[in-house]
Short mmCIF file of C-alpha atoms and ligand atoms in Angstrom, two decimals:
data_model
loop_
_atom_site.label_atom_id
_atom_site.label_comp_id
_atom_site.label_asym_id
_atom_site.label_seq_id
_atom_site.Cartn_x
_atom_site.Cartn_y
_atom_site.Cartn_z
CA MET M 1 -13.59 -0.92 5.18
CA ASP M 2 -13.68 1.90 7.74
CA LYS M 3 -17.00 3.54 8.62
CA LEU M 4 -17.96 6.73 10.42
CA VAL M 5 -20.48 6.38 13.22
CA ILE M 6 -22.23 9.63 14.10
CA GLU M 7 -24.60 10.39 16.97
CA GLY M 8 -26.45 13.44 15.65
CA GLY M 9 -28.22 16.40 17.17
CA GLN M 10 -25.33 18.14 18.94
CA PRO M 11 -24.80 21.83 17.95
CA LEU M 12 -21.16 22.30 16.94
CA SER M 13 -19.13 24.76 18.99
CA GLY M 14 -15.50 25.79 19.38
CA SER M 15 -12.60 26.76 17.17
CA ILE M 16 -10.84 24.95 14.35
CA ARG M 17 -7.78 25.64 12.19
CA ILE M 18 -8.33 25.05 8.47
CA HIS M 19 -5.73 22.87 6.76
CA GLY M 20 -4.01 23.57 3.44
CA ALA M 21 -5.84 23.19 0.14
CA LYS M 22 -5.67 19.78 -1.55
CA ASN M 23 -6.54 21.30 -4.92
CA ALA M 24 -3.70 23.81 -4.62
CA ALA M 25 -1.16 21.32 -3.25
CA LEU M 26 -1.67 18.68 -5.96
CA PRO M 27 -0.70 20.78 -9.03
CA ILE M 28 2.08 22.45 -7.02
CA LEU M 29 3.52 19.03 -6.13
CA ALA M 30 3.42 18.09 -9.82
CA ALA M 31 5.07 21.42 -10.71
CA THR M 32 8.09 20.61 -8.50
CA LEU M 33 9.23 18.42 -11.43
CA LEU M 34 9.93 21.60 -13.41
CA THR M 35 13.04 22.18 -11.26
CA GLU M 36 16.05 20.12 -10.24
CA GLY M 37 16.70 20.26 -6.50
CA LYS M 38 14.96 20.34 -3.16
CA ILE M 39 11.66 22.14 -2.65
CA GLN M 40 9.93 22.58 0.71
CA LEU M 41 6.17 23.02 0.87
CA ARG M 42 4.37 24.01 4.08
CA ASN M 43 0.69 23.70 4.97
CA VAL M 44 0.29 20.55 2.86
CA PRO M 45 -2.72 18.56 4.14
CA ARG M 46 -2.32 14.91 5.17
CA LEU M 47 -4.69 13.23 2.75
CA LEU M 48 -4.96 10.11 0.65
CA ASP M 49 -4.67 12.09 -2.61
CA ILE M 50 -1.47 13.77 -1.41
CA GLU M 51 -0.04 10.34 -0.44
CA VAL M 52 -0.77 9.09 -3.96
CA MET M 53 0.90 12.14 -5.55
CA LEU M 54 4.00 11.65 -3.35
CA GLU M 55 4.06 7.98 -4.31
CA ILE M 56 3.95 8.94 -8.00
CA LEU M 57 6.79 11.45 -7.54
CA ASN M 58 8.85 8.74 -5.81
CA ALA M 59 8.06 6.27 -8.61
CA LEU M 60 9.40 8.86 -11.09
CA GLY M 61 12.76 8.98 -9.25
CA CYS M 62 12.17 11.94 -6.88
CA ILE M 63 12.50 11.71 -3.11
CA ALA M 64 9.22 13.04 -1.73
CA VAL M 65 8.52 12.90 2.01
CA GLN M 66 5.76 14.34 4.20
CA ARG M 67 6.21 15.11 7.89
CA ASP M 68 3.08 16.68 9.40
CA ASP M 69 2.21 19.55 7.06
CA LEU M 70 5.73 19.87 5.63
CA VAL M 71 6.56 18.16 2.35
CA THR M 72 10.07 17.99 0.95
CA VAL M 73 10.53 16.98 -2.66
CA ASP M 74 13.99 16.43 -4.09
CA THR M 75 13.53 16.23 -7.84
CA SER M 76 17.24 15.88 -8.76
CA GLY M 77 16.95 12.12 -9.30
CA ALA M 78 13.79 12.23 -11.46
CA ASP M 79 14.51 9.91 -14.37
CA SER M 80 11.18 8.65 -15.66
CA SER M 81 8.35 10.22 -17.60
CA HIS M 82 6.14 7.14 -17.39
CA VAL M 83 3.43 7.48 -14.72
CA PRO M 84 2.61 4.00 -13.32
CA GLU M 85 -0.85 2.83 -14.40
CA GLN M 86 -2.06 1.65 -10.98
CA LEU M 87 -1.23 5.05 -9.40
CA MET M 88 -2.65 7.03 -12.32
CA LYS M 89 -5.97 5.20 -11.94
CA LEU M 90 -6.19 6.07 -8.23
CA MET M 91 -6.46 9.80 -8.73
CA ARG M 92 -7.59 12.12 -11.51
CA SER M 93 -5.06 14.76 -10.42
CA SER M 94 -2.27 12.58 -11.77
CA ILE M 95 -3.16 14.30 -15.06
CA PHE M 96 -1.28 17.35 -13.67
CA LEU M 97 1.96 15.48 -14.28
CA MET M 98 1.57 15.77 -18.04
CA GLY M 99 2.63 19.42 -18.36
CA PRO M 100 5.65 19.28 -16.02
CA LEU M 101 6.96 15.92 -17.34
CA LEU M 102 6.58 17.04 -20.94
CA ALA M 103 8.45 20.26 -20.14
CA ARG M 104 11.25 18.44 -18.31
CA PHE M 105 11.77 15.29 -20.40
CA GLY M 106 10.23 16.16 -23.76
CA GLU M 107 7.85 13.23 -23.41
CA VAL M 108 5.27 11.78 -21.05
CA CYS M 109 3.30 8.56 -20.98
CA ILE M 110 0.05 8.41 -19.02
CA TYR M 111 -3.12 6.35 -18.79
CA GLN M 112 -6.70 7.62 -18.54
CA PRO M 113 -6.84 9.02 -14.97
CA GLY M 114 -9.20 7.82 -12.22
CA GLY M 115 -10.85 9.87 -9.44
CA CYS M 116 -14.35 10.63 -8.16
CA ALA M 117 -17.24 9.20 -10.19
CA ILE M 118 -19.04 12.52 -10.64
CA GLY M 119 -19.31 12.68 -14.41
CA GLU M 120 -17.55 11.99 -17.65
CA ARG M 121 -14.46 14.09 -16.77
CA LYS M 122 -12.82 14.29 -20.16
CA ILE M 123 -9.22 15.40 -20.69
CA ASP M 124 -9.63 16.84 -24.21
CA LEU M 125 -8.90 20.41 -23.11
CA HIS M 126 -5.62 19.32 -21.49
CA LEU M 127 -4.61 17.53 -24.67
CA LYS M 128 -5.68 20.39 -26.98
CA GLY M 129 -3.65 22.84 -24.90
CA LEU M 130 -0.51 20.69 -24.90
CA SER M 131 -0.80 19.98 -28.58
CA ALA M 132 -1.16 23.74 -29.28
CA LEU M 133 2.16 24.13 -27.47
CA GLY M 134 3.69 21.67 -29.95
CA ALA M 135 3.22 18.26 -28.33
CA VAL M 136 2.48 15.31 -30.58
CA ILE M 137 -0.07 13.07 -28.92
CA GLU M 138 -0.53 9.40 -29.74
CA GLU M 139 -2.65 6.66 -28.19
CA GLN M 140 -1.03 3.21 -28.06
CA ASP M 141 -2.51 0.19 -26.25
CA ASN M 142 -4.41 2.20 -23.67
CA GLN M 143 -1.38 4.48 -23.14
CA LEU M 144 -1.29 8.14 -24.09
CA TRP M 145 2.10 9.38 -25.28
CA CYS M 146 2.89 13.10 -25.58
CA ARG M 147 6.17 14.15 -27.16
CA ALA M 148 7.77 17.52 -27.95
CA SER M 149 11.45 18.36 -28.35
CA ARG M 150 10.80 21.97 -27.22
CA LEU M 151 7.39 23.42 -26.37
CA LYS M 152 6.57 26.71 -28.08
CA GLY M 153 4.38 29.47 -26.60
CA CYS M 154 1.11 30.33 -28.40
CA ASP M 155 -2.42 31.65 -27.82
CA ILE M 156 -4.83 29.09 -26.36
CA HIS M 157 -8.55 29.67 -25.93
CA LEU M 158 -10.28 27.17 -23.63
CA ASP M 159 -13.83 26.23 -24.68
CA PHE M 160 -14.61 25.85 -20.97
CA PRO M 161 -12.60 27.37 -18.09
CA SER M 162 -11.30 24.00 -16.89
CA VAL M 163 -9.27 24.27 -13.69
CA GLY M 164 -6.99 21.33 -14.47
CA ALA M 165 -6.42 22.25 -18.12
CA THR M 166 -5.54 25.85 -17.17
CA GLU M 167 -3.02 24.54 -14.61
CA ASN M 168 -1.50 21.94 -16.95
CA ILE M 169 -0.98 24.53 -19.68
CA MET M 170 0.53 27.02 -17.21
CA MET M 171 3.06 24.41 -16.06
CA ALA M 172 3.95 23.26 -19.57
CA ALA M 173 4.29 26.86 -20.82
CA ALA M 174 6.43 28.10 -17.90
CA THR M 175 9.66 26.94 -19.60
CA ALA M 176 8.42 26.95 -23.21
CA GLU M 177 10.02 29.10 -25.88
CA GLY M 178 8.13 32.41 -26.19
CA THR M 179 4.88 33.64 -24.69
CA THR M 180 1.63 31.74 -24.09
CA VAL M 181 -1.68 33.51 -23.54
CA ILE M 182 -4.58 31.47 -22.15
CA THR M 183 -8.00 33.04 -22.66
CA ASN M 184 -11.21 31.89 -20.96
CA ALA M 185 -8.87 30.55 -18.25
CA ALA M 186 -10.28 29.26 -14.97
CA ARG M 187 -10.09 31.87 -12.18
CA GLU M 188 -10.05 29.66 -9.07
CA PRO M 189 -7.86 30.70 -6.08
CA GLU M 190 -5.83 27.48 -6.59
CA ILE M 191 -4.76 28.82 -9.98
CA GLN M 192 -3.53 32.01 -8.33
CA ASP M 193 -1.61 29.84 -5.86
CA LEU M 194 0.02 27.91 -8.70
CA GLN M 195 1.01 31.20 -10.38
CA ARG M 196 2.56 32.45 -7.12
CA PHE M 197 4.48 29.18 -6.69
CA LEU M 198 5.74 29.09 -10.29
CA ASN M 199 6.83 32.73 -10.03
CA GLU M 200 8.70 31.88 -6.80
CA LEU M 201 10.56 29.27 -8.86
CA GLY M 202 11.49 32.03 -11.33
CA ALA M 203 8.64 31.79 -13.86
CA SER M 204 7.11 34.91 -15.40
CA ILE M 205 3.31 34.60 -15.22
CA ILE M 206 0.63 37.25 -14.78
CA GLY M 207 -3.15 37.28 -14.86
CA ALA M 208 -4.15 34.29 -12.67
CA GLY M 209 -7.48 35.16 -11.04
CA THR M 210 -8.67 36.78 -14.28
CA ASP M 211 -9.76 34.99 -17.45
CA THR M 212 -6.52 35.82 -19.29
CA ILE M 213 -3.20 34.39 -18.13
CA THR M 214 0.07 35.35 -19.81
CA ILE M 215 3.09 33.09 -19.40
CA ARG M 216 6.42 34.33 -20.67
CA GLY M 217 8.61 31.22 -21.01
CA VAL M 218 11.91 31.24 -19.09
CA ASN M 219 14.92 28.95 -19.55
CA LYS M 220 15.25 27.59 -16.06
CA LEU M 221 13.35 27.34 -12.80
CA THR M 222 15.07 26.98 -9.43
CA PRO M 223 13.79 25.41 -6.18
CA CYS M 224 12.11 27.46 -3.43
CA GLU M 225 10.12 27.17 -0.20
CA TYR M 226 6.40 27.80 -0.36
CA GLU M 227 3.24 27.79 1.79
CA ILE M 228 -0.03 26.43 0.37
CA ILE M 229 -3.27 28.46 0.75
CA PRO M 230 -6.05 27.30 3.13
CA ASP M 231 -8.62 24.82 1.82
CA ARG M 232 -11.77 26.81 0.96
CA ILE M 233 -13.84 23.65 0.47
CA VAL M 234 -12.92 22.24 3.88
CA ALA M 235 -13.65 25.65 5.42
CA GLY M 236 -17.00 25.76 3.60
CA THR M 237 -17.86 22.22 4.72
CA VAL M 238 -17.27 23.13 8.39
CA MET M 239 -19.24 26.37 8.06
CA ILE M 240 -22.22 24.52 6.59
CA ALA M 241 -21.99 21.85 9.32
CA ALA M 242 -22.09 24.57 11.99
CA ALA M 243 -25.19 26.09 10.38
CA ALA M 244 -26.92 22.70 9.92
CA THR M 245 -26.39 21.76 13.59
CA ARG M 246 -27.40 25.29 14.70
CA GLY M 247 -24.07 25.81 16.39
CA THR M 248 -21.52 28.58 16.83
CA ILE M 249 -17.96 28.05 15.65
CA ARG M 250 -14.80 29.92 14.76
CA LEU M 251 -12.51 29.05 11.84
CA THR M 252 -8.91 30.21 11.91
CA HIS M 253 -6.33 30.25 9.05
CA ALA M 254 -9.16 30.56 6.51
CA ASN M 255 -9.44 32.95 3.58
CA PRO M 256 -12.92 34.57 3.62
CA VAL M 257 -12.38 36.17 0.19
CA HIS M 258 -12.27 32.67 -1.36
CA LEU M 259 -15.64 31.90 0.28
CA THR M 260 -17.60 34.95 -0.86
CA SER M 261 -20.31 33.05 -2.77
CA LEU M 262 -20.90 30.60 0.10
CA ILE M 263 -21.02 33.39 2.68
CA HIS M 264 -23.63 35.15 0.55
CA VAL M 265 -25.80 32.00 0.39
CA LEU M 266 -25.42 31.30 4.13
CA ARG M 267 -26.43 34.86 5.00
CA ARG M 268 -29.51 34.54 2.78
CA ALA M 269 -30.34 31.35 4.67
CA GLY M 270 -30.30 33.36 7.91
CA VAL M 271 -26.89 32.22 9.18
CA GLN M 272 -24.77 34.85 10.94
CA ILE M 273 -21.24 35.19 9.63
CA GLY M 274 -18.50 37.37 11.11
CA ILE M 275 -15.17 38.04 9.39
CA CYS M 276 -11.95 39.40 10.82
CA ASP M 277 -8.78 38.86 8.73
CA ASP M 278 -8.34 35.07 8.45
CA ILE M 279 -10.94 34.29 11.13
CA ILE M 280 -14.55 33.46 10.26
CA THR M 281 -17.28 32.98 12.86
CA VAL M 282 -20.48 31.15 12.01
CA SER M 283 -23.54 31.18 14.21
CA SER M 284 -27.03 29.83 13.72
CA SER M 285 -29.81 29.22 16.19
CA GLY M 286 -33.06 28.77 14.29
CA ARG M 287 -34.24 26.83 11.28
CA PRO M 288 -32.53 28.00 8.05
CA LYS M 289 -34.51 29.73 5.28
CA ALA M 290 -34.66 28.41 1.72
CA VAL M 291 -32.67 30.50 -0.78
CA ASP M 292 -34.77 30.22 -3.89
CA ARG M 293 -32.10 29.17 -6.40
CA ILE M 294 -28.40 28.21 -6.42
CA VAL M 295 -26.45 27.54 -9.60
CA THR M 296 -23.00 25.99 -9.43
CA SER M 297 -20.47 27.32 -11.95
CA PRO M 298 -16.78 28.15 -12.15
CA TYR M 299 -15.24 30.56 -9.60
CA PRO M 300 -16.24 33.11 -8.38
CA SER M 301 -19.74 31.56 -8.62
CA PHE M 302 -21.02 28.93 -6.19
CA PRO M 303 -18.55 25.98 -6.22
CA THR M 304 -19.67 22.56 -7.37
CA ASP M 305 -17.47 21.16 -4.58
CA LEU M 306 -19.88 22.62 -1.97
CA GLN M 307 -23.11 21.71 -3.77
CA SER M 308 -23.79 18.47 -1.89
CA GLN M 309 -22.93 19.99 1.52
CA ILE M 310 -25.18 23.07 1.11
CA MET M 311 -27.97 20.75 -0.03
CA VAL M 312 -28.02 19.25 3.48
CA LEU M 313 -28.58 22.66 5.06
CA LEU M 314 -31.29 23.53 2.54
CA SER M 315 -33.02 20.19 3.05
CA LEU M 316 -33.60 21.41 6.62
CA ALA M 317 -34.77 24.88 5.57
CA GLU M 318 -38.17 26.48 5.65
CA GLY M 319 -39.30 26.58 2.00
CA MET M 320 -38.05 25.25 -1.30
CA THR M 321 -34.69 25.73 -3.05
CA LEU M 322 -33.82 24.95 -6.66
CA MET M 323 -30.25 23.70 -7.09
CA LYS M 324 -28.73 23.61 -10.58
CA GLU M 325 -25.45 21.77 -11.14
CA THR M 326 -23.75 23.03 -14.30
CA VAL M 327 -20.14 21.83 -13.86
CA PHE M 328 -20.41 18.02 -13.53
CA GLU M 329 -23.23 15.94 -14.93
CA GLY M 330 -23.15 13.16 -12.32
CA ARG M 331 -23.13 15.06 -9.10
CA PHE M 332 -26.45 14.27 -7.39
CA LYS M 333 -25.58 10.78 -6.12
CA HIS M 334 -25.91 11.95 -2.50
CA VAL M 335 -29.60 12.77 -3.06
CA ASP M 336 -30.81 9.16 -2.68
CA GLU M 337 -28.86 8.84 0.57
CA LEU M 338 -30.27 12.13 1.94
CA VAL M 339 -33.78 10.98 1.02
CA ARG M 340 -33.11 7.83 3.08
CA MET M 341 -32.43 10.18 6.00
CA GLY M 342 -35.81 11.90 5.53
CA ALA M 343 -34.95 14.70 3.07
CA ASP M 344 -37.52 15.67 0.44
CA ILE M 345 -35.52 16.18 -2.75
CA SER M 346 -36.34 15.30 -6.33
CA VAL M 347 -33.98 15.46 -9.30
CA ASP M 348 -34.67 16.29 -12.94
CA LEU M 349 -31.49 16.08 -15.04
CA ASN M 350 -29.15 18.75 -13.59
CA ALA M 351 -31.77 20.34 -11.31
CA ALA M 352 -32.61 19.30 -7.76
CA PHE M 353 -35.76 20.54 -6.05
CA ILE M 354 -35.21 20.68 -2.31
CA ARG M 355 -38.31 20.99 -0.15
CA GLY M 356 -37.16 21.66 3.41
CA VAL M 357 -38.19 19.27 6.21
CA PRO M 358 -38.02 20.02 9.96
CA ARG M 359 -35.52 17.24 10.67
CA LEU M 360 -33.41 14.43 9.23
CA TYR M 361 -33.12 10.98 10.81
CA GLY M 362 -30.04 8.81 11.24
CA ALA M 363 -29.53 5.95 8.76
CA THR M 364 -26.81 3.80 7.22
CA VAL M 365 -25.65 5.59 4.09
CA GLU M 366 -22.86 5.30 1.56
CA ALA M 367 -20.36 7.95 0.43
CA THR M 368 -20.34 7.80 -3.37
CA ASP M 369 -17.67 10.46 -3.87
CA LEU M 370 -15.56 12.85 -1.82
CA ARG M 371 -17.91 15.81 -1.38
CA ALA M 372 -21.04 13.62 -1.29
CA GLY M 373 -19.38 11.83 1.64
CA ALA M 374 -18.75 15.14 3.43
CA ALA M 375 -22.42 16.04 2.92
CA LEU M 376 -23.51 12.78 4.56
CA VAL M 377 -21.29 13.54 7.55
CA ILE M 378 -22.99 16.95 7.92
CA ALA M 379 -26.39 15.26 7.59
CA GLY M 380 -25.40 12.74 10.26
CA LEU M 381 -24.27 15.50 12.64
CA ALA M 382 -27.55 17.37 12.17
CA ALA M 383 -29.86 14.34 12.18
CA GLN M 384 -31.76 12.82 15.04
CA GLY M 385 -30.28 9.44 16.01
CA LYS M 386 -27.38 7.37 14.74
CA THR M 387 -25.89 7.58 11.23
CA VAL M 388 -23.31 5.22 9.79
CA VAL M 389 -21.41 6.48 6.73
CA GLU M 390 -19.80 3.73 4.67
CA GLN M 391 -17.18 3.86 1.88
CA ILE M 392 -15.34 6.65 3.67
CA HIS M 393 -12.11 6.18 1.73
CA HIS M 394 -13.68 8.78 -0.60
CA ILE M 395 -13.81 11.28 2.29
CA ASP M 396 -10.19 10.57 3.29
CA ARG M 397 -9.12 11.77 -0.16
CA GLY M 398 -9.94 15.37 0.77
CA TYR M 399 -10.38 15.77 4.56
CA ASP M 400 -7.62 15.16 7.10
CA ARG M 401 -9.26 12.76 9.58
CA ILE M 402 -12.70 14.34 9.36
CA GLU M 403 -13.83 12.65 12.58
CA LEU M 404 -11.13 14.45 14.62
CA MET M 405 -12.04 17.76 13.01
CA PHE M 406 -15.67 17.46 14.07
CA GLN M 407 -14.86 15.88 17.46
CA ARG M 408 -12.87 19.05 18.23
CA LEU M 409 -16.06 21.00 17.59
CA GLY M 410 -18.09 18.77 19.92
CA GLY M 411 -19.51 16.49 17.22
CA LYS M 412 -20.20 12.97 18.47
CA MET M 413 -18.61 10.74 15.88
CA HIS M 414 -15.90 8.12 15.58
CA ARG M 415 -14.24 5.96 12.99
CA GLN M 416 -14.95 2.25 13.14
CA THR M 417 -12.14 0.14 11.72
CA PRO M 418 -12.87 -3.55 11.12
CA ALA M 419 -11.04 -5.70 13.67
CA MET M 420 -7.86 -7.21 12.22
CA LYS M 421 -8.17 -10.97 11.75
CA LEU M 422 -5.51 -12.80 13.72
CA ASP M 423 -3.92 -15.61 11.75
CA LEU M 424 -3.48 -18.27 14.44
CA ALA M 425 -2.79 -21.14 12.05
C1 UD1 X 501 -11.00 20.70 -10.28
C2 UD1 X 501 -10.99 20.32 -8.83
C3 UD1 X 501 -12.33 19.70 -8.43
C4 UD1 X 501 -13.46 20.67 -8.80
C5 UD1 X 501 -13.37 21.10 -10.26
C6 UD1 X 501 -14.38 22.18 -10.64
C7 UD1 X 501 -8.67 19.76 -8.48
C8 UD1 X 501 -7.68 18.72 -8.13
N1 UD1 X 501 -9.94 19.35 -8.60
O1 UD1 X 501 -11.19 19.50 -11.02
O2 UD1 X 501 -12.32 19.48 -7.03
O3 UD1 X 501 -14.69 20.02 -8.61
O4 UD1 X 501 -12.05 21.64 -10.53
O5 UD1 X 501 -14.23 23.28 -9.81
O6 UD1 X 501 -8.35 20.93 -8.58
N2 UD1 X 501 -13.73 19.13 -18.85
C9 UD1 X 501 -13.73 18.76 -20.17
N3 UD1 X 501 -12.54 18.51 -20.78
C10 UD1 X 501 -11.34 18.67 -20.12
C11 UD1 X 501 -11.35 19.06 -18.76
C12 UD1 X 501 -12.57 19.29 -18.15
O7 UD1 X 501 -14.79 18.62 -20.80
O8 UD1 X 501 -10.29 18.43 -20.72
C13 UD1 X 501 -15.03 19.35 -18.16
C14 UD1 X 501 -15.23 18.31 -17.04
O9 UD1 X 501 -15.76 17.10 -17.52
C15 UD1 X 501 -16.19 19.06 -16.12
C16 UD1 X 501 -15.76 20.52 -16.28
O10 UD1 X 501 -15.01 20.59 -17.49
O11 UD1 X 501 -17.50 18.90 -16.57
C17 UD1 X 501 -14.93 21.05 -15.12
O12 UD1 X 501 -13.74 20.33 -15.02
P1 UD1 X 501 -12.40 20.97 -14.50
O13 UD1 X 501 -12.58 22.43 -14.22
O14 UD1 X 501 -11.31 20.57 -15.43
O15 UD1 X 501 -12.21 20.23 -13.12
P2 UD1 X 501 -10.94 19.47 -12.59
O16 UD1 X 501 -9.71 20.27 -12.89
O17 UD1 X 501 -11.00 18.05 -12.98
#
């Protein structure tokens, strides 16, 4: 297993281009199945999760290829609606295939999806939405079958503004008969990106970015070219790392509007942020200040996907911060690892009490999920001494070679790959 070895204490400096958003690219890749033909997507990040999605598309009969940040998907040959179990279990986002496959083939067979171990992660809202559109859902020997001869538009109220369920319903409803209205929809920027993409294909959708999305079903969608939005979580991770190492950096190809809640928290912590179009500068020289209280909740509130990273900065702050996690129930697994590095954090159910310490110390720690892993990298960059982060396949799911990204900013870190055993027999 690869490891990251980090020599901490170096303030980050320099400029970095932010890659495309994983969470926008994944549903958009699934949505390509709604058309027959060749689609070109630009600004697609090179990540493990994207590789898995391309592998699934190929297993379904498409020809999906990535070259640098350009992905071409030819969906003309798609001939299967059965997502292979071993691929489904690798990534929760495989659930996005339900809506498009159901719309295209009138049936889909999936297994319970895998993904980060950050909570229960049910799929009931996806299933309720699809069944409201007319799908009949049956469980058989660990398989979930959804069937519908023609999906029919309807009104769907989500009990919780689930990002994935909103996206799945949008994709399924794009070619359904009649109009679908989703209320209490998720408002994340990735949902707006999916709406833009589907509309480029010829769909008729309005309202993404608000809590009500209206999808007027159309008969046919046709292929297009499209560019994915920048990854706000990667941008946020780098901004927090700059602040934690007391450095000065410049992000290009970012979207500051998508980072409003983080920018607000960073400014309260005493970090200087400058914004000019798609360029964000981050500068910090002294010890950060505690920010009293942060509560994660759906967009536009503070994102759960930056909770573990901001915790590192606040563990170095002057004063105490209360962090409440309201989106996922199992998302404090990084706390034990940060405590091993000298942080003073205690957890009570979904609340973490962070009492700032002057410094963290290098240690051998384990990434338990994607964003927890990113937090440990930030901690390692800010800490005194050497940190080794293990189980970094989690990090590779969402960051394109994170060590190169931080090396470009002057961070002292490298990837250690176990030596290949030579078979001399
Ligand atoms: C997406 C993001 C993930 C982010 C999360 C919340 C992608 C690929 N992933 O995940 O990075 O952390 O949004 O911003 O876009 N829930 C149910 N039933 C359902 C669906 C969800 O109870 O059917 C619950 C989940 O268990 C969780 C909460 O709703 O507690 C949020 O989940 P959701 O918004 O669906 O997140 P994902 O789409 O899985």
